[in-house]
Amino acid sequence: MDDKRKILIVEDEHKIARFLELELKYEGYEVDIANNGRDGLEKGKNDDISLIILDLMLPGLSGIEVCRRIRQTSGVPIIMLTAKDDISDKVTGLDIGADDYMTKPFAVEELLARIRVLLKRKYVPKNKEESTILTIGKLKLYKNNYKVEYDNENIELTKKEFELLEIMMINKNIVMSREKILDKVWGYDYFGDTNIIDVYIRYLRSKIDQKYNVGFIETVRGVGYIIRD
């Protein structure tokens, strides 16, 4: 690991921010801190930031809005922290571009593990020989620009919806368990409820299967999901 990677902590609770700073520095990371949303947004735009730990409830500008604005120009990994533990909060955070989500209180060892996975994933180059366009019937997914079309009509998907559809299309005609989907889309160290997969499958069905009266996504009871060609 490059021990010069810089992590930005955006957290208004000074004790938590200081605790995280000490733990991260002990692990060899450089650390910067912002105690409100607006400062976090400005610092988060810097190219030297390798990962952002972003609290949801912030003064000045909410964590959701900070994440949304950063995602307009940057793909820097973002882990959201919050005291809330509702599935809708998780979906909101992931929908607007967060890569992972942790609920307070949390074990710092778990946070460090998730940081390592996200940093490793960011720096692993994709197989250049891999096809950049996936097709099933009239459904097309363009990997390079996060674009999805059905019969040449654009389909608006969130980041996680796109990633879920992508991994299922790569594995078309193969049954994927919820655990495998979590591994591929959220990372093996995601310890959240697998019910979040069902939520996103419903979103995809609403935007594709139900809208265009097709049946690409099938439920395999007791196992998981499959997308058929």
PDB file of C-alpha atoms in Angstrom:
ATOM      1  CA  MET A   1       0.000   0.000   0.000  1.00  0.00           C
ATOM      2  CA  ASP A   2       1.156   3.534  -0.725  1.00  0.00           C
ATOM      3  CA  ASP A   3       1.369   4.905   2.819  1.00  0.00           C
ATOM      4  CA  LYS A   4       1.276   8.463   1.452  1.00  0.00           C
ATOM      5  CA  ARG A   5      -2.369   8.263   0.425  1.00  0.00           C
ATOM      6  CA  LYS A   6      -4.403  11.063   1.978  1.00  0.00           C
ATOM      7  CA  ILE A   7      -7.795  10.509   3.584  1.00  0.00           C
ATOM      8  CA  LEU A   8     -10.227  13.361   4.208  1.00  0.00           C
ATOM      9  CA  ILE A   9     -12.438  13.121   7.304  1.00  0.00           C
ATOM     10  CA  VAL A  10     -15.578  15.276   7.116  1.00  0.00           C
ATOM     11  CA  GLU A  11     -17.037  15.052  10.620  1.00  0.00           C
ATOM     12  CA  ASP A  12     -18.469  17.739  12.919  1.00  0.00           C
ATOM     13  CA  GLU A  13     -17.996  15.727  16.132  1.00  0.00           C
ATOM     14  CA  HIS A  14     -14.460  16.712  17.078  1.00  0.00           C
ATOM     15  CA  LYS A  15     -13.797  13.700  19.303  1.00  0.00           C
ATOM     16  CA  ILE A  16     -14.733  11.269  16.524  1.00  0.00           C
ATOM     17  CA  ALA A  17     -12.701  13.208  13.965  1.00  0.00           C
ATOM     18  CA  ARG A  18      -9.658  13.246  16.250  1.00  0.00           C
ATOM     19  CA  PHE A  19     -10.011   9.541  17.044  1.00  0.00           C
ATOM     20  CA  LEU A  20     -10.189   8.648  13.357  1.00  0.00           C
ATOM     21  CA  GLU A  21      -7.257  10.927  12.579  1.00  0.00           C
ATOM     22  CA  LEU A  22      -5.029   9.169  15.117  1.00  0.00           C
ATOM     23  CA  GLU A  23      -6.047   5.686  13.949  1.00  0.00           C
ATOM     24  CA  LEU A  24      -5.502   6.510  10.274  1.00  0.00           C
ATOM     25  CA  LYS A  25      -2.138   8.151  10.894  1.00  0.00           C
ATOM     26  CA  TYR A  26      -1.084   5.084  12.871  1.00  0.00           C
ATOM     27  CA  GLU A  27      -1.922   3.008   9.776  1.00  0.00           C
ATOM     28  CA  GLY A  28       0.343   5.213   7.665  1.00  0.00           C
ATOM     29  CA  TYR A  29      -2.191   7.482   5.950  1.00  0.00           C
ATOM     30  CA  GLU A  30      -1.993  11.227   5.639  1.00  0.00           C
ATOM     31  CA  VAL A  31      -5.111  12.869   7.053  1.00  0.00           C
ATOM     32  CA  ASP A  32      -7.030  16.090   6.515  1.00  0.00           C
ATOM     33  CA  ILE A  33     -10.120  17.129   8.488  1.00  0.00           C
ATOM     34  CA  ALA A  34     -13.151  19.300   7.758  1.00  0.00           C
ATOM     35  CA  ASN A  35     -15.724  19.978  10.478  1.00  0.00           C
ATOM     36  CA  ASN A  36     -18.568  21.216   8.280  1.00  0.00           C
ATOM     37  CA  GLY A  37     -20.071  20.420   4.899  1.00  0.00           C
ATOM     38  CA  ARG A  38     -18.822  23.429   2.971  1.00  0.00           C
ATOM     39  CA  ASP A  39     -15.203  22.958   4.049  1.00  0.00           C
ATOM     40  CA  GLY A  40     -15.533  19.245   3.307  1.00  0.00           C
ATOM     41  CA  LEU A  41     -16.762  19.988  -0.204  1.00  0.00           C
ATOM     42  CA  GLU A  42     -13.841  22.332  -0.940  1.00  0.00           C
ATOM     43  CA  LYS A  43     -11.220  19.965   0.452  1.00  0.00           C
ATOM     44  CA  GLY A  44     -12.867  16.975  -1.228  1.00  0.00           C
ATOM     45  CA  LYS A  45     -12.241  18.517  -4.644  1.00  0.00           C
ATOM     46  CA  ASN A  46      -8.457  18.350  -4.199  1.00  0.00           C
ATOM     47  CA  ASP A  47      -6.728  15.837  -6.445  1.00  0.00           C
ATOM     48  CA  ASP A  48      -4.460  14.640  -3.627  1.00  0.00           C
ATOM     49  CA  ILE A  49      -7.399  13.133  -1.691  1.00  0.00           C
ATOM     50  CA  SER A  50      -7.480   9.321  -2.085  1.00  0.00           C
ATOM     51  CA  LEU A  51     -10.628   8.620  -0.028  1.00  0.00           C
ATOM     52  CA  ILE A  52     -13.275  10.553   1.919  1.00  0.00           C
ATOM     53  CA  ILE A  53     -14.938   9.539   5.188  1.00  0.00           C
ATOM     54  CA  LEU A  54     -18.118  11.614   5.136  1.00  0.00           C
ATOM     55  CA  ASP A  55     -20.623  12.093   7.951  1.00  0.00           C
ATOM     56  CA  LEU A  56     -24.264  12.334   6.886  1.00  0.00           C
ATOM     57  CA  MET A  57     -25.379  15.012   9.367  1.00  0.00           C
ATOM     58  CA  LEU A  58     -23.195  18.101   8.957  1.00  0.00           C
ATOM     59  CA  PRO A  59     -23.599  21.821   9.596  1.00  0.00           C
ATOM     60  CA  GLY A  60     -23.537  24.157   6.597  1.00  0.00           C
ATOM     61  CA  LEU A  61     -24.108  21.490   3.951  1.00  0.00           C
ATOM     62  CA  SER A  62     -25.417  17.950   4.464  1.00  0.00           C
ATOM     63  CA  GLY A  63     -23.279  14.921   3.761  1.00  0.00           C
ATOM     64  CA  ILE A  64     -25.738  13.890   1.055  1.00  0.00           C
ATOM     65  CA  GLU A  65     -25.286  17.208  -0.749  1.00  0.00           C
ATOM     66  CA  VAL A  66     -21.497  17.127  -0.315  1.00  0.00           C
ATOM     67  CA  CYS A  67     -21.412  13.646  -1.846  1.00  0.00           C
ATOM     68  CA  ARG A  68     -23.715  14.653  -4.686  1.00  0.00           C
ATOM     69  CA  ARG A  69     -21.566  17.657  -5.635  1.00  0.00           C
ATOM     70  CA  ILE A  70     -18.258  15.787  -5.383  1.00  0.00           C
ATOM     71  CA  ARG A  71     -19.638  13.068  -7.649  1.00  0.00           C
ATOM     72  CA  GLN A  72     -20.255  15.635 -10.375  1.00  0.00           C
ATOM     73  CA  THR A  73     -16.512  15.949 -10.936  1.00  0.00           C
ATOM     74  CA  SER A  74     -14.749  13.141  -9.044  1.00  0.00           C
ATOM     75  CA  GLY A  75     -14.844   9.379  -8.587  1.00  0.00           C
ATOM     76  CA  VAL A  76     -12.889   9.469  -5.311  1.00  0.00           C
ATOM     77  CA  PRO A  77     -14.041   6.622  -2.980  1.00  0.00           C
ATOM     78  CA  ILE A  78     -16.516   7.833  -0.333  1.00  0.00           C
ATOM     79  CA  ILE A  79     -17.532   6.055   2.871  1.00  0.00           C
ATOM     80  CA  MET A  80     -20.566   7.628   4.550  1.00  0.00           C
ATOM     81  CA  LEU A  81     -20.945   7.638   8.332  1.00  0.00           C
ATOM     82  CA  THR A  82     -24.260   8.178  10.079  1.00  0.00           C
ATOM     83  CA  ALA A  83     -26.106   7.521  13.306  1.00  0.00           C
ATOM     84  CA  LYS A  84     -29.103   6.421  11.267  1.00  0.00           C
ATOM     85  CA  ASP A  85     -29.657   2.736  10.508  1.00  0.00           C
ATOM     86  CA  ASP A  86     -32.652   2.842   8.177  1.00  0.00           C
ATOM     87  CA  ILE A  87     -32.575   1.088   4.794  1.00  0.00           C
ATOM     88  CA  SER A  88     -33.787   4.268   3.075  1.00  0.00           C
ATOM     89  CA  ASP A  89     -30.780   6.207   4.373  1.00  0.00           C
ATOM     90  CA  LYS A  90     -28.433   3.536   3.047  1.00  0.00           C
ATOM     91  CA  VAL A  91     -30.136   3.566  -0.353  1.00  0.00           C
ATOM     92  CA  THR A  92     -30.029   7.371  -0.516  1.00  0.00           C
ATOM     93  CA  GLY A  93     -26.329   7.496   0.309  1.00  0.00           C
ATOM     94  CA  LEU A  94     -25.431   4.808  -2.205  1.00  0.00           C
ATOM     95  CA  ASP A  95     -27.717   6.229  -4.880  1.00  0.00           C
ATOM     96  CA  ILE A  96     -26.012   9.613  -4.890  1.00  0.00           C
ATOM     97  CA  GLY A  97     -22.597   8.019  -5.270  1.00  0.00           C
ATOM     98  CA  ALA A  98     -21.228   6.799  -1.928  1.00  0.00           C
ATOM     99  CA  ASP A  99     -19.175   3.609  -2.270  1.00  0.00           C
ATOM    100  CA  ASP A 100     -19.880   2.270   1.213  1.00  0.00           C
ATOM    101  CA  TYR A 101     -21.887   3.037   4.328  1.00  0.00           C
ATOM    102  CA  MET A 102     -21.218   2.563   8.048  1.00  0.00           C
ATOM    103  CA  THR A 103     -23.515   3.170  10.995  1.00  0.00           C
ATOM    104  CA  LYS A 104     -22.265   4.684  14.247  1.00  0.00           C
ATOM    105  CA  PRO A 105     -21.036   3.257  16.516  1.00  0.00           C
ATOM    106  CA  PHE A 106     -18.652   1.143  14.463  1.00  0.00           C
ATOM    107  CA  ALA A 107     -15.474  -0.860  15.005  1.00  0.00           C
ATOM    108  CA  VAL A 108     -12.441   0.999  13.674  1.00  0.00           C
ATOM    109  CA  GLU A 109     -10.971  -2.312  12.447  1.00  0.00           C
ATOM    110  CA  GLU A 110     -13.990  -2.729  10.165  1.00  0.00           C
ATOM    111  CA  LEU A 111     -13.618   0.812   8.840  1.00  0.00           C
ATOM    112  CA  LEU A 112      -9.914   0.239   8.127  1.00  0.00           C
ATOM    113  CA  ALA A 113     -10.748  -2.982   6.255  1.00  0.00           C
ATOM    114  CA  ARG A 114     -13.276  -1.175   4.083  1.00  0.00           C
ATOM    115  CA  ILE A 115     -10.794   1.596   3.366  1.00  0.00           C
ATOM    116  CA  ARG A 116      -8.191  -0.939   2.222  1.00  0.00           C
ATOM    117  CA  VAL A 117     -10.688  -2.620  -0.108  1.00  0.00           C
ATOM    118  CA  LEU A 118     -11.849   0.639  -1.688  1.00  0.00           C
ATOM    119  CA  LEU A 119      -8.316   1.919  -2.232  1.00  0.00           C
ATOM    120  CA  LYS A 120      -7.244  -1.398  -3.725  1.00  0.00           C
ATOM    121  CA  ARG A 121     -10.306  -1.503  -5.991  1.00  0.00           C
ATOM    122  CA  LYS A 122      -9.672   2.035  -7.219  1.00  0.00           C
ATOM    123  CA  TYR A 123      -6.130   1.238  -8.299  1.00  0.00           C
ATOM    124  CA  VAL A 124      -6.779  -2.130  -9.964  1.00  0.00           C
ATOM    125  CA  PRO A 125      -6.885  -1.514 -13.735  1.00  0.00           C
ATOM    126  CA  LYS A 126      -9.797  -3.032 -15.640  1.00  0.00           C
ATOM    127  CA  ASN A 127      -9.123  -5.690 -18.224  1.00  0.00           C
ATOM    128  CA  LYS A 128      -8.748  -3.656 -21.408  1.00  0.00           C
ATOM    129  CA  GLU A 129      -9.767  -6.637 -23.520  1.00  0.00           C
ATOM    130  CA  GLU A 130     -13.105  -6.793 -21.742  1.00  0.00           C
ATOM    131  CA  SER A 131     -15.997  -5.621 -23.902  1.00  0.00           C
ATOM    132  CA  THR A 132     -17.153  -2.101 -23.087  1.00  0.00           C
ATOM    133  CA  ILE A 133     -20.699  -2.717 -24.367  1.00  0.00           C
ATOM    134  CA  LEU A 134     -22.967  -5.403 -22.898  1.00  0.00           C
ATOM    135  CA  THR A 135     -26.103  -6.443 -24.782  1.00  0.00           C
ATOM    136  CA  ILE A 136     -29.162  -8.535 -23.961  1.00  0.00           C
ATOM    137  CA  GLY A 137     -31.866  -8.278 -26.611  1.00  0.00           C
ATOM    138  CA  LYS A 138     -32.611  -4.577 -27.085  1.00  0.00           C
ATOM    139  CA  LEU A 139     -30.959  -3.710 -23.770  1.00  0.00           C
ATOM    140  CA  LYS A 140     -27.479  -2.173 -24.044  1.00  0.00           C
ATOM    141  CA  LEU A 141     -25.093  -1.132 -21.275  1.00  0.00           C
ATOM    142  CA  TYR A 142     -22.106   1.084 -22.070  1.00  0.00           C
ATOM    143  CA  LYS A 143     -19.437   0.569 -19.390  1.00  0.00           C
ATOM    144  CA  ASN A 144     -17.251   3.535 -20.230  1.00  0.00           C
ATOM    145  CA  ASN A 145     -19.861   6.250 -19.762  1.00  0.00           C
ATOM    146  CA  TYR A 146     -22.446   4.725 -17.377  1.00  0.00           C
ATOM    147  CA  LYS A 147     -25.090   4.689 -20.096  1.00  0.00           C
ATOM    148  CA  VAL A 148     -27.967   2.216 -20.503  1.00  0.00           C
ATOM    149  CA  GLU A 149     -30.435   2.051 -23.390  1.00  0.00           C
ATOM    150  CA  TYR A 150     -33.440  -0.048 -24.348  1.00  0.00           C
ATOM    151  CA  ASP A 151     -34.281   0.032 -28.052  1.00  0.00           C
ATOM    152  CA  ASN A 152     -32.133   3.208 -28.322  1.00  0.00           C
ATOM    153  CA  GLU A 153     -34.090   4.939 -25.520  1.00  0.00           C
ATOM    154  CA  ASN A 154     -31.938   6.161 -22.632  1.00  0.00           C
ATOM    155  CA  ILE A 155     -32.608   4.695 -19.157  1.00  0.00           C
ATOM    156  CA  GLU A 156     -31.635   6.832 -16.166  1.00  0.00           C
ATOM    157  CA  LEU A 157     -29.955   4.682 -13.497  1.00  0.00           C
ATOM    158  CA  THR A 158     -28.173   5.568 -10.278  1.00  0.00           C
ATOM    159  CA  LYS A 159     -24.556   4.488  -9.788  1.00  0.00           C
ATOM    160  CA  LYS A 160     -25.450   1.366  -7.776  1.00  0.00           C
ATOM    161  CA  GLU A 161     -28.321   0.432 -10.098  1.00  0.00           C
ATOM    162  CA  PHE A 162     -25.895   0.617 -13.011  1.00  0.00           C
ATOM    163  CA  GLU A 163     -23.264  -1.485 -11.198  1.00  0.00           C
ATOM    164  CA  LEU A 164     -25.850  -4.094 -10.242  1.00  0.00           C
ATOM    165  CA  LEU A 165     -27.157  -4.330 -13.814  1.00  0.00           C
ATOM    166  CA  GLU A 166     -23.594  -4.481 -15.148  1.00  0.00           C
ATOM    167  CA  ILE A 167     -22.538  -7.414 -12.951  1.00  0.00           C
ATOM    168  CA  MET A 168     -25.731  -9.303 -13.788  1.00  0.00           C
ATOM    169  CA  MET A 169     -25.271  -8.732 -17.532  1.00  0.00           C
ATOM    170  CA  ILE A 170     -21.649  -9.859 -17.318  1.00  0.00           C
ATOM    171  CA  ASN A 171     -22.965 -13.043 -15.672  1.00  0.00           C
ATOM    172  CA  LYS A 172     -26.066 -13.395 -17.864  1.00  0.00           C
ATOM    173  CA  ASN A 173     -27.794 -16.780 -17.723  1.00  0.00           C
ATOM    174  CA  ILE A 174     -25.988 -17.498 -14.431  1.00  0.00           C
ATOM    175  CA  VAL A 175     -27.862 -17.499 -11.117  1.00  0.00           C
ATOM    176  CA  MET A 176     -26.249 -15.052  -8.682  1.00  0.00           C
ATOM    177  CA  SER A 177     -26.829 -15.307  -4.943  1.00  0.00           C
ATOM    178  CA  ARG A 178     -27.420 -12.173  -2.891  1.00  0.00           C
ATOM    179  CA  GLU A 179     -24.080 -12.768  -1.177  1.00  0.00           C
ATOM    180  CA  LYS A 180     -22.230 -12.926  -4.504  1.00  0.00           C
ATOM    181  CA  ILE A 181     -23.927  -9.744  -5.706  1.00  0.00           C
ATOM    182  CA  LEU A 182     -22.926  -7.978  -2.486  1.00  0.00           C
ATOM    183  CA  ASP A 183     -19.363  -9.177  -3.004  1.00  0.00           C
ATOM    184  CA  LYS A 184     -19.199  -7.945  -6.591  1.00  0.00           C
ATOM    185  CA  VAL A 185     -21.063  -4.642  -6.233  1.00  0.00           C
ATOM    186  CA  TRP A 186     -20.478  -3.546  -2.635  1.00  0.00           C
ATOM    187  CA  GLY A 187     -17.267  -5.431  -1.826  1.00  0.00           C
ATOM    188  CA  TYR A 188     -16.667  -8.528   0.268  1.00  0.00           C
ATOM    189  CA  ASP A 189     -16.315  -6.516   3.477  1.00  0.00           C
ATOM    190  CA  TYR A 190     -19.804  -4.998   3.231  1.00  0.00           C
ATOM    191  CA  PHE A 191     -21.573  -6.133   6.389  1.00  0.00           C
ATOM    192  CA  GLY A 192     -24.988  -4.666   5.643  1.00  0.00           C
ATOM    193  CA  ASP A 193     -28.273  -6.488   5.190  1.00  0.00           C
ATOM    194  CA  THR A 194     -28.626  -8.473   1.954  1.00  0.00           C
ATOM    195  CA  ASN A 195     -32.180  -7.076   1.715  1.00  0.00           C
ATOM    196  CA  ILE A 196     -30.621  -4.058   0.016  1.00  0.00           C
ATOM    197  CA  ILE A 197     -30.200  -6.280  -3.061  1.00  0.00           C
ATOM    198  CA  ASP A 198     -33.951  -6.868  -3.194  1.00  0.00           C
ATOM    199  CA  VAL A 199     -34.509  -3.104  -3.035  1.00  0.00           C
ATOM    200  CA  TYR A 200     -32.243  -2.471  -6.008  1.00  0.00           C
ATOM    201  CA  ILE A 201     -33.689  -5.371  -7.997  1.00  0.00           C
ATOM    202  CA  ARG A 202     -37.123  -3.747  -7.577  1.00  0.00           C
ATOM    203  CA  TYR A 203     -35.692  -0.472  -8.878  1.00  0.00           C
ATOM    204  CA  LEU A 204     -34.232  -2.168 -11.961  1.00  0.00           C
ATOM    205  CA  ARG A 205     -37.443  -4.069 -12.677  1.00  0.00           C
ATOM    206  CA  SER A 206     -39.424  -0.850 -12.427  1.00  0.00           C
ATOM    207  CA  LYS A 207     -37.131   0.999 -14.837  1.00  0.00           C
ATOM    208  CA  ILE A 208     -36.607  -1.856 -17.322  1.00  0.00           C
ATOM    209  CA  ASP A 209     -38.843  -4.940 -17.059  1.00  0.00           C
ATOM    210  CA  GLN A 210     -42.075  -3.182 -16.122  1.00  0.00           C
ATOM    211  CA  LYS A 211     -41.534  -0.091 -18.260  1.00  0.00           C
ATOM    212  CA  TYR A 212     -40.792  -2.052 -21.449  1.00  0.00           C
ATOM    213  CA  ASN A 213     -42.917  -5.111 -20.632  1.00  0.00           C
ATOM    214  CA  VAL A 214     -39.959  -7.507 -20.704  1.00  0.00           C
ATOM    215  CA  GLY A 215     -38.830 -10.146 -18.226  1.00  0.00           C
ATOM    216  CA  PHE A 216     -35.052 -10.012 -18.159  1.00  0.00           C
ATOM    217  CA  ILE A 217     -34.610 -10.275 -14.376  1.00  0.00           C
ATOM    218  CA  GLU A 218     -35.887 -13.449 -12.737  1.00  0.00           C
ATOM    219  CA  THR A 219     -36.016 -14.488  -9.097  1.00  0.00           C
ATOM    220  CA  VAL A 220     -34.651 -17.930  -8.267  1.00  0.00           C
ATOM    221  CA  ARG A 221     -36.441 -18.652  -5.030  1.00  0.00           C
ATOM    222  CA  GLY A 222     -34.135 -19.428  -2.132  1.00  0.00           C
ATOM    223  CA  VAL A 223     -31.012 -18.628  -4.163  1.00  0.00           C
ATOM    224  CA  GLY A 224     -30.932 -15.180  -5.747  1.00  0.00           C
ATOM    225  CA  TYR A 225     -31.422 -13.592  -9.169  1.00  0.00           C
ATOM    226  CA  ILE A 226     -30.612 -14.213 -12.820  1.00  0.00           C
ATOM    227  CA  ILE A 227     -30.794 -12.080 -15.932  1.00  0.00           C
ATOM    228  CA  ARG A 228     -31.551 -14.138 -19.019  1.00  0.00           C
ATOM    229  CA  ASP A 229     -30.595 -13.489 -22.611  1.00  0.00           C
TER     230      ASP A 229
END
